[in-house]
Amino acid sequence: MHPPCSASSAHIPLEGIVSVSVEELCAVASHILRTTRYMTLGTASTAGVPMVTPLAHAWDDQDAFYWFSGAESVHSLNIERNPVVSIVVFDSHPSDGGGQGLYACGRAEALQGDALAEGCEIYYSRRYPDPAARSQRYRPPAQFRAPAPNRLYRARIESYSVLSPEGHPVHGETVSHRVAIPFRTGLLTGPAEEAAAGP
């Protein structure tokens, strides 16, 4: 029995906590997702030992995130035993105190069969919108099946949150505070904005 996917204190209604609109917060989330090419994946072993890993990622229009990793990596082995994961796509460029991230919680799995073929198309199309770059980077599904060392993973997201621009409802800007937002990747249309080149 795995614990529920939740963002704990992030699941607090926005009304009365922040004065900015839900639409503005979702716009912030959209910008972060479109312009940041790497995410941080959080997993835990069955004993509760945490692991965080920076990964190249892509997303679809159905609130799923994709990445590939070695099947024997610690975070991959964790997912086999405990599929609940946390994800942060974080914009680290602003000055101190101005950073913002899109936080997500969901359940992950290694893709197989038809889902693997579909996942390859989604990952490479989203990550490399330029056909020439995609043709150089693309790996076929066979390279994510045994005995190949890598697997393609998908996390289906169940909740999103962002940092409140106004800080904690009691302690103000001295304490960071996350609030849940009704964000959906289906709100995004068109190709991802270009960010720095990467794998």
mmCIF file of C-alpha atoms in Angstrom:
data_model
loop_
_atom_site.group_PDB
_atom_site.id
_atom_site.type_symbol
_atom_site.label_atom_id
_atom_site.label_comp_id
_atom_site.label_asym_id
_atom_site.label_seq_id
_atom_site.Cartn_x
_atom_site.Cartn_y
_atom_site.Cartn_z
ATOM 1 C CA MET A 1 0.000 0.000 0.000
ATOM 2 C CA HIS A 2 1.591 3.246 -1.130
ATOM 3 C CA PRO A 3 0.949 6.626 0.547
ATOM 4 C CA PRO A 4 -1.344 9.075 -1.233
ATOM 5 C CA CYS A 5 0.210 11.636 -3.515
ATOM 6 C CA SER A 6 -0.196 15.002 -1.843
ATOM 7 C CA ALA A 7 1.558 18.295 -1.394
ATOM 8 C CA SER A 8 0.462 18.562 2.254
ATOM 9 C CA SER A 9 0.277 22.256 3.152
ATOM 10 C CA ALA A 10 0.110 23.212 -0.504
ATOM 11 C CA HIS A 11 -3.487 21.962 -0.593
ATOM 12 C CA ILE A 12 -4.961 25.115 0.920
ATOM 13 C CA PRO A 13 -7.540 27.155 -0.994
ATOM 14 C CA LEU A 14 -6.133 30.286 -2.560
ATOM 15 C CA GLU A 15 -9.023 32.484 -1.480
ATOM 16 C CA GLY A 16 -7.981 34.768 1.351
ATOM 17 C CA ILE A 17 -4.305 33.743 1.156
ATOM 18 C CA VAL A 18 -3.019 35.470 -1.958
ATOM 19 C CA SER A 19 -4.428 38.489 -3.745
ATOM 20 C CA VAL A 20 -3.105 37.524 -7.183
ATOM 21 C CA SER A 21 -5.511 35.619 -9.387
ATOM 22 C CA VAL A 22 -5.477 31.915 -10.123
ATOM 23 C CA GLU A 23 -4.948 32.824 -13.776
ATOM 24 C CA GLU A 24 -1.796 34.785 -12.921
ATOM 25 C CA LEU A 25 -0.342 31.905 -10.920
ATOM 26 C CA CYS A 26 -1.135 29.445 -13.701
ATOM 27 C CA ALA A 27 0.544 31.809 -16.176
ATOM 28 C CA VAL A 28 3.666 31.733 -13.999
ATOM 29 C CA ALA A 29 3.555 27.933 -14.009
ATOM 30 C CA SER A 30 3.163 27.883 -17.792
ATOM 31 C CA HIS A 31 6.154 30.154 -18.292
ATOM 32 C CA ILE A 32 8.364 28.038 -16.046
ATOM 33 C CA LEU A 33 7.390 24.835 -17.798
ATOM 34 C CA ARG A 34 7.927 26.284 -21.261
ATOM 35 C CA THR A 35 11.322 27.828 -20.577
ATOM 36 C CA THR A 36 13.050 25.365 -18.223
ATOM 37 C CA ARG A 37 14.585 22.256 -19.757
ATOM 38 C CA TYR A 38 15.405 20.325 -16.599
ATOM 39 C CA MET A 39 13.370 19.106 -13.667
ATOM 40 C CA THR A 40 14.306 17.664 -10.288
ATOM 41 C CA LEU A 41 12.731 14.310 -9.526
ATOM 42 C CA GLY A 42 12.167 13.220 -5.953
ATOM 43 C CA THR A 43 11.725 9.537 -5.073
ATOM 44 C CA ALA A 44 11.918 7.498 -1.897
ATOM 45 C CA SER A 45 12.816 3.934 -1.087
ATOM 46 C CA THR A 46 10.402 1.669 0.769
ATOM 47 C CA ALA A 47 12.416 2.505 3.886
ATOM 48 C CA GLY A 48 11.799 6.210 3.320
ATOM 49 C CA VAL A 49 15.311 7.120 2.150
ATOM 50 C CA PRO A 50 14.943 10.098 -0.221
ATOM 51 C CA MET A 51 16.688 10.632 -3.547
ATOM 52 C CA VAL A 52 16.572 13.745 -5.737
ATOM 53 C CA THR A 53 17.812 13.712 -9.321
ATOM 54 C CA PRO A 54 18.056 16.435 -12.011
ATOM 55 C CA LEU A 55 16.734 15.166 -15.335
ATOM 56 C CA ALA A 56 15.947 16.362 -18.827
ATOM 57 C CA HIS A 57 12.190 16.174 -19.225
ATOM 58 C CA ALA A 58 9.245 16.658 -21.529
ATOM 59 C CA TRP A 59 5.518 16.879 -20.896
ATOM 60 C CA ASP A 60 2.327 16.107 -22.779
ATOM 61 C CA ASP A 61 -1.106 17.753 -22.814
ATOM 62 C CA GLN A 62 -2.543 15.243 -20.331
ATOM 63 C CA ASP A 63 -0.518 16.150 -17.225
ATOM 64 C CA ALA A 64 2.219 13.587 -17.714
ATOM 65 C CA PHE A 65 5.972 14.186 -17.518
ATOM 66 C CA TYR A 66 8.512 12.020 -19.358
ATOM 67 C CA TRP A 67 12.216 11.305 -18.894
ATOM 68 C CA PHE A 68 14.664 8.474 -19.441
ATOM 69 C CA SER A 69 17.071 7.003 -16.924
ATOM 70 C CA GLY A 70 19.160 3.923 -16.306
ATOM 71 C CA ALA A 71 17.001 1.047 -15.096
ATOM 72 C CA GLU A 72 19.504 0.398 -12.306
ATOM 73 C CA SER A 73 19.665 4.010 -11.104
ATOM 74 C CA VAL A 74 18.633 4.511 -7.494
ATOM 75 C CA HIS A 75 15.635 6.670 -8.430
ATOM 76 C CA SER A 76 14.503 4.111 -11.031
ATOM 77 C CA LEU A 77 14.706 1.268 -8.512
ATOM 78 C CA ASN A 78 12.780 3.424 -6.042
ATOM 79 C CA ILE A 79 9.974 3.880 -8.576
ATOM 80 C CA GLU A 80 9.694 0.113 -9.037
ATOM 81 C CA ARG A 81 8.895 -0.247 -5.342
ATOM 82 C CA ASN A 82 7.230 3.082 -4.591
ATOM 83 C CA PRO A 83 5.744 4.921 -7.595
ATOM 84 C CA VAL A 84 4.868 8.128 -5.722
ATOM 85 C CA VAL A 85 7.160 10.929 -6.923
ATOM 86 C CA SER A 86 7.610 14.664 -6.534
ATOM 87 C CA ILE A 87 8.809 16.942 -9.310
ATOM 88 C CA VAL A 88 10.089 20.509 -9.293
ATOM 89 C CA VAL A 89 10.683 22.552 -12.427
ATOM 90 C CA PHE A 90 12.574 25.509 -10.971
ATOM 91 C CA ASP A 91 13.605 28.807 -12.474
ATOM 92 C CA SER A 92 16.906 29.524 -10.688
ATOM 93 C CA HIS A 93 17.923 32.596 -12.666
ATOM 94 C CA PRO A 94 16.245 35.402 -10.662
ATOM 95 C CA SER A 95 18.080 37.173 -7.850
ATOM 96 C CA ASP A 96 17.848 36.060 -4.227
ATOM 97 C CA GLY A 97 14.258 35.867 -3.087
ATOM 98 C CA GLY A 98 12.845 35.994 -6.608
ATOM 99 C CA GLY A 99 12.994 32.332 -7.566
ATOM 100 C CA GLN A 100 9.866 30.431 -8.505
ATOM 101 C CA GLY A 101 9.100 26.837 -9.353
ATOM 102 C CA LEU A 102 6.327 24.573 -10.499
ATOM 103 C CA TYR A 103 5.892 21.774 -7.962
ATOM 104 C CA ALA A 104 4.092 18.563 -8.891
ATOM 105 C CA CYS A 105 3.197 15.267 -7.278
ATOM 106 C CA GLY A 106 2.214 12.095 -9.085
ATOM 107 C CA ARG A 107 2.897 8.443 -9.772
ATOM 108 C CA ALA A 108 5.593 7.177 -12.109
ATOM 109 C CA GLU A 109 6.201 4.039 -14.139
ATOM 110 C CA ALA A 110 8.539 2.651 -16.763
ATOM 111 C CA LEU A 111 6.741 2.556 -20.111
ATOM 112 C CA GLN A 112 6.236 -0.623 -22.106
ATOM 113 C CA GLY A 113 4.497 -1.739 -25.287
ATOM 114 C CA ASP A 114 2.373 0.810 -27.128
ATOM 115 C CA ALA A 115 2.809 3.294 -24.286
ATOM 116 C CA LEU A 116 6.576 3.224 -24.832
ATOM 117 C CA ALA A 117 6.287 3.996 -28.544
ATOM 118 C CA GLU A 118 3.867 6.834 -27.813
ATOM 119 C CA GLY A 119 6.108 8.128 -25.035
ATOM 120 C CA CYS A 120 9.131 8.271 -27.346
ATOM 121 C CA GLU A 121 7.190 10.380 -29.833
ATOM 122 C CA ILE A 122 5.967 12.737 -27.120
ATOM 123 C CA TYR A 123 9.361 13.092 -25.437
ATOM 124 C CA TYR A 124 11.381 13.838 -28.557
ATOM 125 C CA SER A 125 8.732 15.966 -30.274
ATOM 126 C CA ARG A 126 8.309 18.181 -27.220
ATOM 127 C CA ARG A 127 11.962 18.402 -26.296
ATOM 128 C CA TYR A 128 13.239 18.938 -29.832
ATOM 129 C CA PRO A 129 10.605 20.864 -31.823
ATOM 130 C CA ASP A 130 13.158 21.438 -34.588
ATOM 131 C CA PRO A 131 12.984 18.376 -36.904
ATOM 132 C CA ALA A 132 16.726 18.450 -37.664
ATOM 133 C CA ALA A 133 17.657 18.418 -33.974
ATOM 134 C CA ARG A 134 15.058 15.744 -33.280
ATOM 135 C CA SER A 135 16.392 13.457 -35.998
ATOM 136 C CA GLN A 136 19.837 13.603 -34.395
ATOM 137 C CA ARG A 137 18.617 13.015 -30.843
ATOM 138 C CA TYR A 138 15.775 10.553 -31.376
ATOM 139 C CA ARG A 139 16.098 7.071 -29.884
ATOM 140 C CA PRO A 140 13.636 4.344 -30.950
ATOM 141 C CA PRO A 141 11.598 2.377 -28.393
ATOM 142 C CA ALA A 142 13.960 -0.617 -28.706
ATOM 143 C CA GLN A 143 16.621 1.405 -26.900
ATOM 144 C CA PHE A 144 14.386 1.578 -23.828
ATOM 145 C CA ARG A 145 13.665 -2.158 -23.564
ATOM 146 C CA ALA A 146 15.744 -4.899 -21.951
ATOM 147 C CA PRO A 147 18.561 -5.694 -22.394
ATOM 148 C CA ALA A 148 19.215 -1.981 -23.137
ATOM 149 C CA PRO A 149 20.260 -0.154 -19.939
ATOM 150 C CA ASN A 150 17.815 2.775 -20.137
ATOM 151 C CA ARG A 151 14.060 3.006 -19.622
ATOM 152 C CA LEU A 152 11.591 5.723 -20.557
ATOM 153 C CA TYR A 153 9.454 6.846 -17.613
ATOM 154 C CA ARG A 154 6.165 8.677 -17.286
ATOM 155 C CA ALA A 155 4.752 10.378 -14.205
ATOM 156 C CA ARG A 156 1.048 11.155 -14.214
ATOM 157 C CA ILE A 157 0.624 14.334 -12.199
ATOM 158 C CA GLU A 158 -2.123 14.563 -9.595
ATOM 159 C CA SER A 159 -1.456 17.996 -8.087
ATOM 160 C CA TYR A 160 0.462 21.210 -8.775
ATOM 161 C CA SER A 161 1.590 24.094 -6.595
ATOM 162 C CA VAL A 162 3.727 27.232 -6.752
ATOM 163 C CA LEU A 163 5.301 29.544 -4.216
ATOM 164 C CA SER A 164 2.972 32.242 -2.996
ATOM 165 C CA PRO A 165 4.280 35.624 -4.219
ATOM 166 C CA GLU A 166 3.150 37.066 -0.880
ATOM 167 C CA GLY A 167 4.891 34.554 1.346
ATOM 168 C CA HIS A 168 3.351 32.813 4.331
ATOM 169 C CA PRO A 169 -0.183 33.887 5.368
ATOM 170 C CA VAL A 170 1.005 34.479 8.949
ATOM 171 C CA HIS A 171 4.760 35.113 8.705
ATOM 172 C CA GLY A 172 4.792 37.028 5.427
ATOM 173 C CA GLU A 173 7.790 37.098 3.122
ATOM 174 C CA THR A 174 10.156 35.746 5.790
ATOM 175 C CA VAL A 175 8.782 32.217 5.215
ATOM 176 C CA SER A 176 8.215 30.570 1.837
ATOM 177 C CA HIS A 177 4.770 29.098 1.346
ATOM 178 C CA ARG A 178 3.318 26.955 -1.406
ATOM 179 C CA VAL A 179 -0.254 27.132 -2.634
ATOM 180 C CA ALA A 180 -2.099 24.613 -4.812
ATOM 181 C CA ILE A 181 -3.135 25.774 -8.263
ATOM 182 C CA PRO A 182 -5.594 24.239 -10.745
ATOM 183 C CA PHE A 183 -2.894 24.098 -13.417
ATOM 184 C CA ARG A 184 -3.134 21.665 -16.323
ATOM 185 C CA THR A 185 -0.628 21.119 -19.115
ATOM 186 C CA GLY A 186 -3.588 21.044 -21.485
ATOM 187 C CA LEU A 187 -3.759 24.820 -21.009
ATOM 188 C CA LEU A 188 -0.540 25.090 -23.009
ATOM 189 C CA THR A 189 -0.772 25.094 -26.773
ATOM 190 C CA GLY A 190 1.843 25.135 -29.490
ATOM 191 C CA PRO A 191 5.507 24.126 -29.286
ATOM 192 C CA ALA A 192 7.537 24.783 -26.177
ATOM 193 C CA GLU A 193 9.483 28.011 -26.102
ATOM 194 C CA GLU A 194 13.157 27.571 -26.811
ATOM 195 C CA ALA A 195 15.403 27.368 -23.756
ATOM 196 C CA ALA A 196 19.091 26.689 -23.498
ATOM 197 C CA ALA A 197 20.195 23.738 -25.587
ATOM 198 C CA GLY A 198 20.617 20.475 -23.764
ATOM 199 C CA PRO A 199 20.279 16.685 -24.098
#
